Amino acid sequence: MPLKPDIERPEPERRRVGYALVGLGKLTAEELVPAARTSDHAYVAALVTSEPDKGVAFARVHDLTEGDVYTYEDFERLAEREDMEAVYIVLPNAQHREYVERAARMGKHVLCEKPLGMNAQDAQAMVDACREAGVLLMTAYRCQYTPQHWAARDAVQGGRLGAVKLLDAIHGQVEDDPEAWRLKRDLAGGGPLPDVGIYCLNTLRFVLGTEPEWVFAALHQPQGDERFREVEESLSFMLGFPGGIIANGLTSYGTHKTATLRVLGEEGTVLMDPAYTYQGLSLTISDGAGDFQPSLPDEDQFGLELDHFARCIREGQQPWTPGEEGVQDHRIMDAMYQSARTGQVVRLERVEGKDAFRGTPPQVPGREEG
Ligand code: NAD
């Protein structure tokens, strides 16, 4: 299927939303461009890269033209592209804010990769810029769009597990390239926590729908390992949620790939293993009747996310994971680093209500509500 299947359709309200993908790295090339082909409401309209030759070669393979390739210097020329309504920022974390703000100034809606920024202040500035410009901002939390994560959340919130007591989330992998931008504090904002540990934090908040009241954390930054001169190798955190629910999280750049979520209730448990991978999410719900593995579609998570944001643009709705959702994770991660530094529990600002930072629920394949 071509990337621009119905670009010529006259009715703007039925036309797919054209995205410019900013940053032609691994995620864009290997996941996002293929994901757009699975999308019902979105297509790739333009690419922005520092290497135009590479961009043009890539564009040609993917049914785009030389004219669809832009550099960071001529980013503002995208303003002239009426067929391009959204910009997807897929750059190192330190560059998210600059490009979100530049896109907002052009009046384009913005989907931004996680973590939204470098810290809560940086991320809040991005939310403010988009609000002032009157454009939508969505944080690309792909897991919050999957049937498996929603089934876990429904089991937790629907009472199937009885009273929830404890949660446990782990996301680790080996980062072995000492030159990777992910290991540079000025480019990444931290180590595994804002990169992969953020999935643990975000999913814990998502399945409960409430916000933690306090946080405690410890980290390890090994001496003599050049990879971890600037950022932590591992971080362990504990969160206190309303009602005495306690959640633990572990994240590392020094462990074999692990991506799990466990929710322990009085009458049942949820286990997702793996819980944060691009494919093959596996969910087991256990209760007095035994173990149950719901049969759910293995959707392209990036396609779901592109579709949700496109629909929000068409319908003028706040996305399910708006910029505010990204800011809240940053507030909590900032508090985790503060706790690790001081050895103290850090109290968080009290947040009342359910899904306090979320917008319009997505349509989730295979789920009745939504
Ligand atoms: P990458 O290193 O593969 O690509 C980064 C892109 O930014 C490249 O096009 C590179 O040329 C460009 N770039 C510009 N300035 C750079 C600099 N100073 N150093 C390095 N690259 C520079 O990175 P990636 O894995 O595509 O990650 C990009 C963003 O996507 C990050 O914010 C990351 O957290 C996020 N990400 C999200 C997921 C997910 O599952 N949602 C997965 C991977 C990455």
mmCIF file of C-alpha atoms and ligand atoms in Angstrom:
data_model
loop_
_atom_site.group_PDB
_atom_site.id
_atom_site.type_symbol
_atom_site.label_atom_id
_atom_site.label_comp_id
_atom_site.label_asym_id
_atom_site.label_seq_id
_atom_site.Cartn_x
_atom_site.Cartn_y
_atom_site.Cartn_z
ATOM 1 C CA MET A 1 0.000 0.000 0.000
ATOM 2 C CA PRO A 2 1.440 3.420 -0.855
ATOM 3 C CA LEU A 3 2.129 5.867 1.952
ATOM 4 C CA LYS A 4 -0.269 8.434 0.484
ATOM 5 C CA PRO A 5 -3.301 6.337 -0.399
ATOM 6 C CA ASP A 6 -5.929 9.048 -0.431
ATOM 7 C CA ILE A 7 -4.041 12.280 -0.472
ATOM 8 C CA GLU A 8 -5.985 13.386 -3.531
ATOM 9 C CA ARG A 9 -9.357 13.008 -1.845
ATOM 10 C CA PRO A 10 -11.091 16.338 -1.950
ATOM 11 C CA GLU A 11 -12.946 16.290 1.366
ATOM 12 C CA PRO A 12 -10.517 17.574 3.987
ATOM 13 C CA GLU A 13 -12.494 16.018 6.833
ATOM 14 C CA ARG A 14 -12.057 12.564 5.302
ATOM 15 C CA ARG A 15 -8.460 12.981 4.271
ATOM 16 C CA ARG A 16 -5.850 11.158 6.258
ATOM 17 C CA VAL A 17 -3.646 13.314 8.462
ATOM 18 C CA GLY A 18 -0.208 13.848 6.918
ATOM 19 C CA TYR A 19 2.712 13.638 9.350
ATOM 20 C CA ALA A 20 6.241 14.967 9.001
ATOM 21 C CA LEU A 21 8.628 12.609 10.783
ATOM 22 C CA VAL A 22 11.444 14.641 12.329
ATOM 23 C CA GLY A 23 14.632 12.581 12.756
ATOM 24 C CA LEU A 24 15.471 9.686 10.493
ATOM 25 C CA GLY A 25 16.947 7.343 13.098
ATOM 26 C CA LYS A 26 16.233 3.740 13.975
ATOM 27 C CA LEU A 27 12.734 4.267 15.327
ATOM 28 C CA THR A 28 11.561 6.293 12.323
ATOM 29 C CA ALA A 29 13.054 3.979 9.719
ATOM 30 C CA GLU A 30 12.273 0.624 11.316
ATOM 31 C CA GLU A 31 8.997 1.267 13.134
ATOM 32 C CA LEU A 32 7.188 4.486 12.264
ATOM 33 C CA VAL A 33 7.294 4.394 8.482
ATOM 34 C CA PRO A 34 6.090 0.744 8.402
ATOM 35 C CA ALA A 35 3.488 1.597 11.092
ATOM 36 C CA ALA A 36 1.995 4.342 8.938
ATOM 37 C CA ARG A 37 1.111 1.644 6.417
ATOM 38 C CA THR A 38 -1.119 -0.025 9.030
ATOM 39 C CA SER A 39 -2.808 3.240 9.910
ATOM 40 C CA ASP A 40 -6.375 4.081 8.878
ATOM 41 C CA HIS A 41 -6.152 7.805 9.500
ATOM 42 C CA ALA A 42 -2.513 8.821 9.001
ATOM 43 C CA TYR A 43 0.230 8.768 6.388
ATOM 44 C CA VAL A 44 3.803 10.003 6.146
ATOM 45 C CA ALA A 45 3.892 13.270 4.163
ATOM 46 C CA ALA A 46 7.462 14.428 4.820
ATOM 47 C CA LEU A 47 10.786 13.503 6.419
ATOM 48 C CA VAL A 48 13.211 15.826 8.206
ATOM 49 C CA THR A 49 16.853 14.776 8.439
ATOM 50 C CA SER A 50 20.374 16.164 8.732
ATOM 51 C CA GLU A 51 21.428 13.924 5.823
ATOM 52 C CA PRO A 52 19.341 14.877 2.763
ATOM 53 C CA ASP A 53 21.041 12.296 0.520
ATOM 54 C CA LYS A 54 20.134 9.504 2.888
ATOM 55 C CA GLY A 55 16.676 11.041 3.265
ATOM 56 C CA VAL A 56 16.039 11.182 -0.489
ATOM 57 C CA ALA A 57 17.181 7.579 -0.967
ATOM 58 C CA PHE A 58 14.932 6.492 1.887
ATOM 59 C CA ALA A 59 12.028 8.600 0.590
ATOM 60 C CA ARG A 60 12.202 7.040 -2.892
ATOM 61 C CA VAL A 61 11.948 3.532 -1.469
ATOM 62 C CA HIS A 62 8.888 4.598 0.489
ATOM 63 C CA ASP A 63 6.841 6.326 -2.227
ATOM 64 C CA LEU A 64 7.847 9.836 -1.218
ATOM 65 C CA THR A 65 9.605 12.340 -3.464
ATOM 66 C CA GLU A 66 12.742 14.417 -3.141
ATOM 67 C CA GLY A 67 10.469 17.376 -2.394
ATOM 68 C CA ASP A 68 9.161 15.601 0.707
ATOM 69 C CA VAL A 69 12.618 15.628 2.329
ATOM 70 C CA TYR A 70 13.572 18.601 4.513
ATOM 71 C CA THR A 71 16.592 19.461 6.624
ATOM 72 C CA TYR A 72 16.543 20.893 10.147
ATOM 73 C CA GLU A 73 17.562 24.268 8.696
ATOM 74 C CA ASP A 74 14.583 24.440 6.352
ATOM 75 C CA PHE A 75 12.160 22.914 8.897
ATOM 76 C CA GLU A 76 9.998 26.072 8.776
ATOM 77 C CA ARG A 77 9.272 25.457 5.078
ATOM 78 C CA LEU A 78 6.928 22.721 6.306
ATOM 79 C CA ALA A 79 4.552 25.550 7.228
ATOM 80 C CA GLU A 80 3.709 25.812 3.516
ATOM 81 C CA ARG A 81 2.655 22.165 3.340
ATOM 82 C CA GLU A 82 -1.096 22.191 3.830
ATOM 83 C CA ASP A 83 -1.216 18.415 3.407
ATOM 84 C CA MET A 84 1.043 18.074 6.472
ATOM 85 C CA GLU A 85 -0.950 18.753 9.631
ATOM 86 C CA ALA A 86 1.130 17.002 12.290
ATOM 87 C CA VAL A 87 4.794 16.809 13.163
ATOM 88 C CA TYR A 88 6.200 13.729 14.930
ATOM 89 C CA ILE A 89 9.375 14.514 16.883
ATOM 90 C CA VAL A 90 11.727 11.507 16.945
ATOM 91 C CA LEU A 91 14.982 13.167 18.008
ATOM 92 C CA PRO A 92 17.264 12.768 21.026
ATOM 93 C CA ASN A 93 15.418 13.946 24.135
ATOM 94 C CA ALA A 94 17.318 17.240 24.471
ATOM 95 C CA GLN A 95 15.983 18.370 21.091
ATOM 96 C CA HIS A 96 12.314 17.638 21.730
ATOM 97 C CA ARG A 97 11.521 21.046 23.188
ATOM 98 C CA GLU A 98 13.104 23.083 20.396
ATOM 99 C CA TYR A 99 11.259 21.179 17.666
ATOM 100 C CA VAL A 100 7.950 21.041 19.526
ATOM 101 C CA GLU A 101 8.093 24.808 19.938
ATOM 102 C CA ARG A 102 9.116 25.387 16.309
ATOM 103 C CA ALA A 103 6.296 23.122 15.092
ATOM 104 C CA ALA A 104 3.768 24.874 17.337
ATOM 105 C CA ARG A 105 4.840 28.272 15.982
ATOM 106 C CA MET A 106 4.031 26.976 12.492
ATOM 107 C CA GLY A 107 0.554 25.999 13.702
ATOM 108 C CA LYS A 108 1.212 22.265 13.322
ATOM 109 C CA HIS A 109 -0.056 19.688 15.815
ATOM 110 C CA VAL A 110 2.734 17.782 17.562
ATOM 111 C CA LEU A 111 3.245 14.154 18.508
ATOM 112 C CA CYS A 112 6.453 13.913 20.539
ATOM 113 C CA GLU A 113 8.410 10.827 21.519
ATOM 114 C CA LYS A 114 8.889 9.937 25.170
ATOM 115 C CA PRO A 115 10.268 11.252 27.432
ATOM 116 C CA LEU A 116 8.500 14.486 26.549
ATOM 117 C CA GLY A 117 11.445 16.649 27.620
ATOM 118 C CA MET A 118 14.510 16.686 29.850
ATOM 119 C CA ASN A 119 12.683 17.428 33.116
ATOM 120 C CA ALA A 120 9.299 18.717 34.320
ATOM 121 C CA GLN A 121 10.097 22.379 33.693
ATOM 122 C CA ASP A 122 11.249 21.691 30.134
ATOM 123 C CA ALA A 123 8.173 19.560 29.432
ATOM 124 C CA GLN A 124 5.785 22.132 30.930
ATOM 125 C CA ALA A 125 7.231 24.786 28.602
ATOM 126 C CA MET A 126 6.328 22.535 25.666
ATOM 127 C CA VAL A 127 2.754 22.166 26.910
ATOM 128 C CA ASP A 128 2.499 25.946 27.355
ATOM 129 C CA ALA A 129 3.892 26.638 23.862
ATOM 130 C CA CYS A 130 1.352 24.316 22.232
ATOM 131 C CA ARG A 131 -1.513 25.731 24.257
ATOM 132 C CA GLU A 132 -0.572 29.297 23.294
ATOM 133 C CA ALA A 133 -0.303 28.315 19.637
ATOM 134 C CA GLY A 134 -3.661 26.513 19.758
ATOM 135 C CA VAL A 135 -2.230 23.178 18.576
ATOM 136 C CA LEU A 136 -2.562 19.708 20.098
ATOM 137 C CA LEU A 137 0.394 18.021 21.800
ATOM 138 C CA MET A 138 0.517 14.282 22.415
ATOM 139 C CA THR A 139 3.199 12.284 24.223
ATOM 140 C CA ALA A 140 3.965 9.091 22.293
ATOM 141 C CA TYR A 141 3.157 6.561 25.006
ATOM 142 C CA ARG A 142 2.448 3.645 22.663
ATOM 143 C CA CYS A 143 1.641 1.167 25.458
ATOM 144 C CA GLN A 144 -1.420 3.158 26.506
ATOM 145 C CA TYR A 145 -3.040 2.282 23.166
ATOM 146 C CA THR A 146 -2.679 -1.521 23.170
ATOM 147 C CA PRO A 147 -5.499 -4.045 23.758
ATOM 148 C CA GLN A 148 -3.250 -5.898 26.239
ATOM 149 C CA HIS A 149 -2.582 -2.872 28.438
ATOM 150 C CA TRP A 150 -6.272 -1.933 28.395
ATOM 151 C CA ALA A 151 -7.259 -5.503 29.335
ATOM 152 C CA ALA A 152 -4.836 -5.339 32.267
ATOM 153 C CA ARG A 153 -6.250 -1.970 33.310
ATOM 154 C CA ASP A 154 -9.842 -3.212 32.954
ATOM 155 C CA ALA A 155 -9.053 -6.243 35.137
ATOM 156 C CA VAL A 156 -7.505 -3.989 37.793
ATOM 157 C CA GLN A 157 -10.130 -1.256 37.714
ATOM 158 C CA GLY A 158 -13.108 -3.575 37.142
ATOM 159 C CA GLY A 159 -12.498 -5.311 40.464
ATOM 160 C CA ARG A 160 -11.524 -8.710 39.044
ATOM 161 C CA LEU A 161 -8.408 -8.838 41.228
ATOM 162 C CA GLY A 162 -10.224 -7.687 44.371
ATOM 163 C CA ALA A 163 -8.436 -4.968 46.328
ATOM 164 C CA VAL A 164 -5.091 -4.196 44.682
ATOM 165 C CA LYS A 165 -2.202 -4.202 47.147
ATOM 166 C CA LEU A 166 1.104 -4.254 45.252
ATOM 167 C CA LEU A 167 2.500 -3.686 41.766
ATOM 168 C CA ASP A 168 5.880 -4.442 40.320
ATOM 169 C CA ALA A 169 7.325 -3.270 36.995
ATOM 170 C CA ILE A 170 10.741 -4.044 35.476
ATOM 171 C CA HIS A 171 12.310 -2.747 32.263
ATOM 172 C CA GLY A 172 15.969 -3.393 31.601
ATOM 173 C CA GLN A 173 18.299 -3.954 28.681
ATOM 174 C CA VAL A 174 22.021 -3.740 27.920
ATOM 175 C CA GLU A 175 23.301 -0.474 26.450
ATOM 176 C CA ASP A 176 26.816 -1.301 25.326
ATOM 177 C CA ASP A 177 27.814 1.630 23.087
ATOM 178 C CA PRO A 178 29.686 4.183 25.237
ATOM 179 C CA GLU A 179 29.141 6.812 22.510
ATOM 180 C CA ALA A 180 25.343 6.454 22.419
ATOM 181 C CA TRP A 181 23.465 9.729 22.969
ATOM 182 C CA ARG A 182 21.360 7.840 25.507
ATOM 183 C CA LEU A 183 24.381 7.793 27.843
ATOM 184 C CA LYS A 184 25.047 11.560 27.583
ATOM 185 C CA ARG A 185 23.277 13.515 30.286
ATOM 186 C CA ASP A 186 22.958 16.656 28.169
ATOM 187 C CA LEU A 187 21.221 14.752 25.358
ATOM 188 C CA ALA A 188 19.202 12.189 27.308
ATOM 189 C CA GLY A 189 18.403 13.890 30.638
ATOM 190 C CA GLY A 190 19.246 10.706 32.560
ATOM 191 C CA GLY A 191 20.035 7.034 32.025
ATOM 192 C CA PRO A 192 17.648 4.087 31.767
ATOM 193 C CA LEU A 193 14.993 5.863 33.863
ATOM 194 C CA PRO A 194 13.765 8.371 31.233
ATOM 195 C CA ASP A 195 14.432 5.919 28.387
ATOM 196 C CA VAL A 196 13.043 2.531 29.436
ATOM 197 C CA GLY A 197 12.134 2.905 33.125
ATOM 198 C CA ILE A 198 9.553 5.495 32.071
ATOM 199 C CA TYR A 199 7.445 2.602 30.704
ATOM 200 C CA CYS A 200 7.274 1.121 34.201
ATOM 201 C CA LEU A 201 6.240 4.420 35.752
ATOM 202 C CA ASN A 202 3.761 5.290 33.021
ATOM 203 C CA THR A 203 2.147 1.852 32.984
ATOM 204 C CA LEU A 204 1.807 1.726 36.774
ATOM 205 C CA ARG A 205 -0.026 5.071 36.662
ATOM 206 C CA PHE A 206 -2.115 3.937 33.685
ATOM 207 C CA VAL A 207 -3.372 0.660 35.134
ATOM 208 C CA LEU A 208 -4.335 2.285 38.435
ATOM 209 C CA GLY A 209 -5.592 5.548 36.918
ATOM 210 C CA THR A 210 -4.474 7.405 40.049
ATOM 211 C CA GLU A 211 -1.361 9.396 40.917
ATOM 212 C CA PRO A 212 1.357 8.525 43.449
ATOM 213 C CA GLU A 213 1.612 10.504 46.677
ATOM 214 C CA TRP A 214 5.259 9.805 47.471
ATOM 215 C CA VAL A 215 8.373 8.321 45.925
ATOM 216 C CA PHE A 216 11.605 6.769 47.149
ATOM 217 C CA ALA A 217 14.489 5.761 44.872
ATOM 218 C CA ALA A 218 18.072 4.495 44.837
ATOM 219 C CA LEU A 219 20.457 4.317 41.910
ATOM 220 C CA HIS A 220 23.848 2.865 41.041
ATOM 221 C CA GLN A 221 26.417 4.509 38.764
ATOM 222 C CA PRO A 222 29.437 2.160 38.632
ATOM 223 C CA GLN A 223 32.909 3.709 38.894
ATOM 224 C CA GLY A 224 35.315 2.884 36.110
ATOM 225 C CA ASP A 225 32.705 1.928 33.481
ATOM 226 C CA GLU A 226 32.979 4.536 30.744
ATOM 227 C CA ARG A 227 29.354 3.991 29.731
ATOM 228 C CA PHE A 228 28.107 5.315 33.045
ATOM 229 C CA ARG A 229 30.293 8.378 33.533
ATOM 230 C CA GLU A 230 27.258 10.657 33.201
ATOM 231 C CA VAL A 231 24.138 8.634 33.951
ATOM 232 C CA GLU A 232 22.992 5.808 36.211
ATOM 233 C CA GLU A 233 23.320 2.172 35.201
ATOM 234 C CA SER A 234 20.393 1.034 37.345
ATOM 235 C CA LEU A 235 17.618 2.648 39.347
ATOM 236 C CA SER A 236 15.090 1.180 41.736
ATOM 237 C CA PHE A 237 12.007 3.111 42.832
ATOM 238 C CA MET A 238 9.040 2.749 45.117
ATOM 239 C CA LEU A 239 5.786 4.689 44.701
ATOM 240 C CA GLY A 240 2.991 5.145 47.229
ATOM 241 C CA PHE A 241 -0.451 5.381 45.621
ATOM 242 C CA PRO A 242 -3.734 6.385 47.336
ATOM 243 C CA GLY A 243 -5.247 3.704 49.554
ATOM 244 C CA GLY A 244 -1.879 2.342 50.620
ATOM 245 C CA ILE A 245 -1.097 0.668 47.286
ATOM 246 C CA ILE A 246 2.669 0.279 46.878
ATOM 247 C CA ALA A 247 4.418 -0.090 43.516
ATOM 248 C CA ASN A 248 8.023 -1.048 42.859
ATOM 249 C CA GLY A 249 9.982 -0.352 39.695
ATOM 250 C CA LEU A 250 13.391 -1.513 38.464
ATOM 251 C CA THR A 251 15.217 -0.223 35.433
ATOM 252 C CA SER A 252 18.710 -0.809 34.090
ATOM 253 C CA TYR A 253 21.060 -0.533 31.120
ATOM 254 C CA GLY A 254 23.065 -3.458 32.482
ATOM 255 C CA THR A 255 20.645 -6.384 32.444
ATOM 256 C CA HIS A 256 19.477 -8.877 29.858
ATOM 257 C CA LYS A 257 16.227 -7.681 28.249
ATOM 258 C CA THR A 258 13.413 -7.798 30.785
ATOM 259 C CA ALA A 259 10.023 -6.086 30.446
ATOM 260 C CA THR A 260 7.409 -7.134 32.988
ATOM 261 C CA LEU A 261 4.408 -5.858 34.918
ATOM 262 C CA ARG A 262 2.729 -7.591 37.818
ATOM 263 C CA VAL A 263 -0.346 -6.450 39.745
ATOM 264 C CA LEU A 264 -1.210 -8.276 42.944
ATOM 265 C CA GLY A 265 -4.749 -8.078 44.312
ATOM 266 C CA GLU A 266 -6.449 -9.883 47.155
ATOM 267 C CA GLU A 267 -8.370 -12.166 44.791
ATOM 268 C CA GLY A 268 -6.280 -12.233 41.652
ATOM 269 C CA THR A 269 -3.167 -11.137 39.814
ATOM 270 C CA VAL A 270 -2.163 -9.726 36.452
ATOM 271 C CA LEU A 271 1.121 -10.643 34.806
ATOM 272 C CA MET A 272 2.371 -9.092 31.594
ATOM 273 C CA ASP A 273 5.593 -10.627 30.278
ATOM 274 C CA PRO A 274 6.689 -9.079 28.048
ATOM 275 C CA ALA A 275 4.881 -5.847 28.855
ATOM 276 C CA TYR A 276 6.697 -3.104 26.893
ATOM 277 C CA THR A 277 8.016 -4.720 23.697
ATOM 278 C CA TYR A 278 6.834 -3.635 20.242
ATOM 279 C CA GLN A 279 5.267 -7.046 19.571
ATOM 280 C CA GLY A 280 4.190 -10.168 21.379
ATOM 281 C CA LEU A 281 2.744 -8.572 24.531
ATOM 282 C CA SER A 282 1.562 -11.390 26.755
ATOM 283 C CA LEU A 283 -1.074 -11.053 29.447
ATOM 284 C CA THR A 284 -2.145 -13.595 32.072
ATOM 285 C CA ILE A 285 -4.954 -12.889 34.503
ATOM 286 C CA SER A 286 -5.150 -15.299 37.433
ATOM 287 C CA ASP A 287 -7.929 -15.632 39.981
ATOM 288 C CA GLY A 288 -9.773 -18.347 41.911
ATOM 289 C CA ALA A 289 -10.912 -19.890 38.607
ATOM 290 C CA GLY A 290 -7.348 -20.360 37.335
ATOM 291 C CA ASP A 291 -5.082 -18.700 34.816
ATOM 292 C CA PHE A 292 -6.618 -16.954 31.810
ATOM 293 C CA GLN A 293 -4.777 -15.611 28.764
ATOM 294 C CA PRO A 294 -7.191 -13.405 26.819
ATOM 295 C CA SER A 295 -6.902 -13.684 23.065
ATOM 296 C CA LEU A 296 -6.150 -10.152 21.890
ATOM 297 C CA PRO A 297 -4.856 -8.785 18.582
ATOM 298 C CA ASP A 298 -1.134 -8.036 18.340
ATOM 299 C CA GLU A 299 -1.595 -4.589 16.785
ATOM 300 C CA ASP A 300 1.125 -2.289 15.506
ATOM 301 C CA GLN A 301 1.399 -0.010 18.540
ATOM 302 C CA PHE A 302 2.821 2.905 16.577
ATOM 303 C CA GLY A 303 -0.009 2.593 14.059
ATOM 304 C CA LEU A 304 -2.558 2.806 16.896
ATOM 305 C CA GLU A 305 -0.849 5.887 18.246
ATOM 306 C CA LEU A 306 -0.670 7.612 14.828
ATOM 307 C CA ASP A 307 -4.360 6.854 14.298
ATOM 308 C CA HIS A 308 -5.454 8.122 17.702
ATOM 309 C CA PHE A 309 -3.686 11.454 17.271
ATOM 310 C CA ALA A 310 -5.020 11.818 13.706
ATOM 311 C CA ARG A 311 -8.581 11.277 14.963
ATOM 312 C CA CYS A 312 -8.045 13.810 17.758
ATOM 313 C CA ILE A 313 -6.898 16.342 15.154
ATOM 314 C CA ARG A 314 -9.935 15.692 12.961
ATOM 315 C CA GLU A 315 -12.359 15.788 15.898
ATOM 316 C CA GLY A 316 -10.683 18.586 17.879
ATOM 317 C CA GLN A 317 -10.229 16.350 20.936
ATOM 318 C CA GLN A 318 -7.502 16.290 23.564
ATOM 319 C CA PRO A 319 -5.417 13.093 23.049
ATOM 320 C CA TRP A 320 -5.516 10.348 25.690
ATOM 321 C CA THR A 321 -1.810 10.952 26.451
ATOM 322 C CA PRO A 322 -1.431 14.721 25.999
ATOM 323 C CA GLY A 323 1.632 16.758 26.911
ATOM 324 C CA GLU A 324 0.331 16.997 30.502
ATOM 325 C CA GLU A 325 0.688 13.198 30.847
ATOM 326 C CA GLY A 326 4.340 13.528 29.852
ATOM 327 C CA VAL A 327 4.880 16.392 32.315
ATOM 328 C CA GLN A 328 3.492 14.306 35.195
ATOM 329 C CA ASP A 329 5.977 11.501 34.502
ATOM 330 C CA HIS A 330 8.769 14.079 34.513
ATOM 331 C CA ARG A 331 7.614 15.475 37.888
ATOM 332 C CA ILE A 332 7.802 11.979 39.338
ATOM 333 C CA MET A 333 11.158 11.159 37.678
ATOM 334 C CA ASP A 334 12.586 14.463 38.956
ATOM 335 C CA ALA A 335 11.422 13.400 42.429
ATOM 336 C CA MET A 336 13.055 9.969 41.964
ATOM 337 C CA TYR A 337 16.434 11.565 41.219
ATOM 338 C CA GLN A 338 15.959 13.897 44.193
ATOM 339 C CA SER A 339 15.195 10.932 46.443
ATOM 340 C CA ALA A 340 18.211 8.989 45.168
ATOM 341 C CA ARG A 341 20.414 12.039 45.855
ATOM 342 C CA THR A 342 19.126 12.742 49.333
ATOM 343 C CA GLY A 343 18.200 9.269 50.549
ATOM 344 C CA GLN A 344 14.813 10.674 51.583
ATOM 345 C CA VAL A 345 11.228 9.918 50.622
ATOM 346 C CA VAL A 346 9.907 12.766 48.434
ATOM 347 C CA ARG A 347 6.262 13.772 48.806
ATOM 348 C CA LEU A 348 4.488 14.589 45.554
ATOM 349 C CA GLU A 349 1.792 17.169 44.991
ATOM 350 C CA ARG A 350 -1.562 15.577 45.716
ATOM 351 C CA VAL A 351 -3.614 14.896 42.591
ATOM 352 C CA GLU A 352 -7.300 14.053 42.970
ATOM 353 C CA GLY A 353 -9.506 12.182 40.515
ATOM 354 C CA LYS A 354 -9.054 9.489 37.931
ATOM 355 C CA ASP A 355 -6.870 9.866 34.835
ATOM 356 C CA ALA A 356 -6.204 13.432 35.895
ATOM 357 C CA PHE A 357 -3.770 14.184 33.066
ATOM 358 C CA ARG A 358 -5.418 12.176 30.283
ATOM 359 C CA GLY A 359 -7.778 13.196 27.492
ATOM 360 C CA THR A 360 -10.190 11.377 25.177
ATOM 361 C CA PRO A 361 -9.943 7.574 25.532
ATOM 362 C CA PRO A 362 -8.660 5.823 22.402
ATOM 363 C CA GLN A 363 -10.575 3.270 20.352
ATOM 364 C CA VAL A 364 -8.893 0.038 21.384
ATOM 365 C CA PRO A 365 -9.165 -2.925 18.971
ATOM 366 C CA GLY A 366 -11.095 -5.798 20.526
ATOM 367 C CA ARG A 367 -12.358 -3.709 23.442
ATOM 368 C CA GLU A 368 -16.055 -2.898 23.723
ATOM 369 C CA GLU A 369 -15.865 0.437 25.518
ATOM 370 C CA GLY A 370 -13.617 3.238 24.367
HETATM 371 P P1 NAD B 1 18.403 7.389 17.024
HETATM 372 O O1 NAD B 1 19.728 7.656 17.636
HETATM 373 O O2 NAD B 1 18.217 6.118 16.267
HETATM 374 O O3 NAD B 1 17.979 8.592 16.044
HETATM 375 C C1 NAD B 1 18.036 9.911 16.424
HETATM 376 C C2 NAD B 1 17.858 10.840 15.233
HETATM 377 O O4 NAD B 1 18.189 12.145 15.675
HETATM 378 C C3 NAD B 1 18.759 10.544 14.047
HETATM 379 O O5 NAD B 1 18.076 10.912 12.876
HETATM 380 C C4 NAD B 1 19.928 11.493 14.259
HETATM 381 O O6 NAD B 1 20.569 11.839 13.064
HETATM 382 C C5 NAD B 1 19.224 12.685 14.853
HETATM 383 N N1 NAD B 1 20.082 13.522 15.686
HETATM 384 C C6 NAD B 1 20.078 14.844 15.669
HETATM 385 N N2 NAD B 1 20.972 15.320 16.546
HETATM 386 C C7 NAD B 1 21.564 14.268 17.122
HETATM 387 C C8 NAD B 1 22.573 14.134 18.104
HETATM 388 N N3 NAD B 1 23.139 15.198 18.688
HETATM 389 N N4 NAD B 1 22.930 12.884 18.475
HETATM 390 C C9 NAD B 1 22.357 11.814 17.923
HETATM 391 N N5 NAD B 1 21.379 11.889 16.982
HETATM 392 C C10 NAD B 1 21.003 13.117 16.579
HETATM 393 O O7 NAD B 1 17.350 7.526 18.193
HETATM 394 P P2 NAD B 1 15.935 6.835 18.311
HETATM 395 O O8 NAD B 1 16.089 5.503 18.947
HETATM 396 O O9 NAD B 1 15.215 6.957 17.034
HETATM 397 O O10 NAD B 1 15.263 7.786 19.422
HETATM 398 C C11 NAD B 1 14.700 9.031 19.111
HETATM 399 C C12 NAD B 1 13.599 9.355 20.132
HETATM 400 O O11 NAD B 1 12.631 8.321 20.080
HETATM 401 C C13 NAD B 1 14.053 9.422 21.580
HETATM 402 O O12 NAD B 1 13.353 10.438 22.237
HETATM 403 C C14 NAD B 1 13.699 8.071 22.155
HETATM 404 O O13 NAD B 1 13.427 8.113 23.551
HETATM 405 C C15 NAD B 1 12.438 7.761 21.383
HETATM 406 N N6 NAD B 1 12.224 6.317 21.236
HETATM 407 C C16 NAD B 1 10.995 5.819 21.526
HETATM 408 C C17 NAD B 1 10.740 4.484 21.382
HETATM 409 C C18 NAD B 1 9.351 3.963 21.660
HETATM 410 O O14 NAD B 1 9.186 2.749 21.765
HETATM 411 N N7 NAD B 1 8.355 4.819 21.751
HETATM 412 C C19 NAD B 1 11.730 3.618 20.949
HETATM 413 C C20 NAD B 1 12.988 4.143 20.612
HETATM 414 C C21 NAD B 1 13.212 5.506 20.759
#
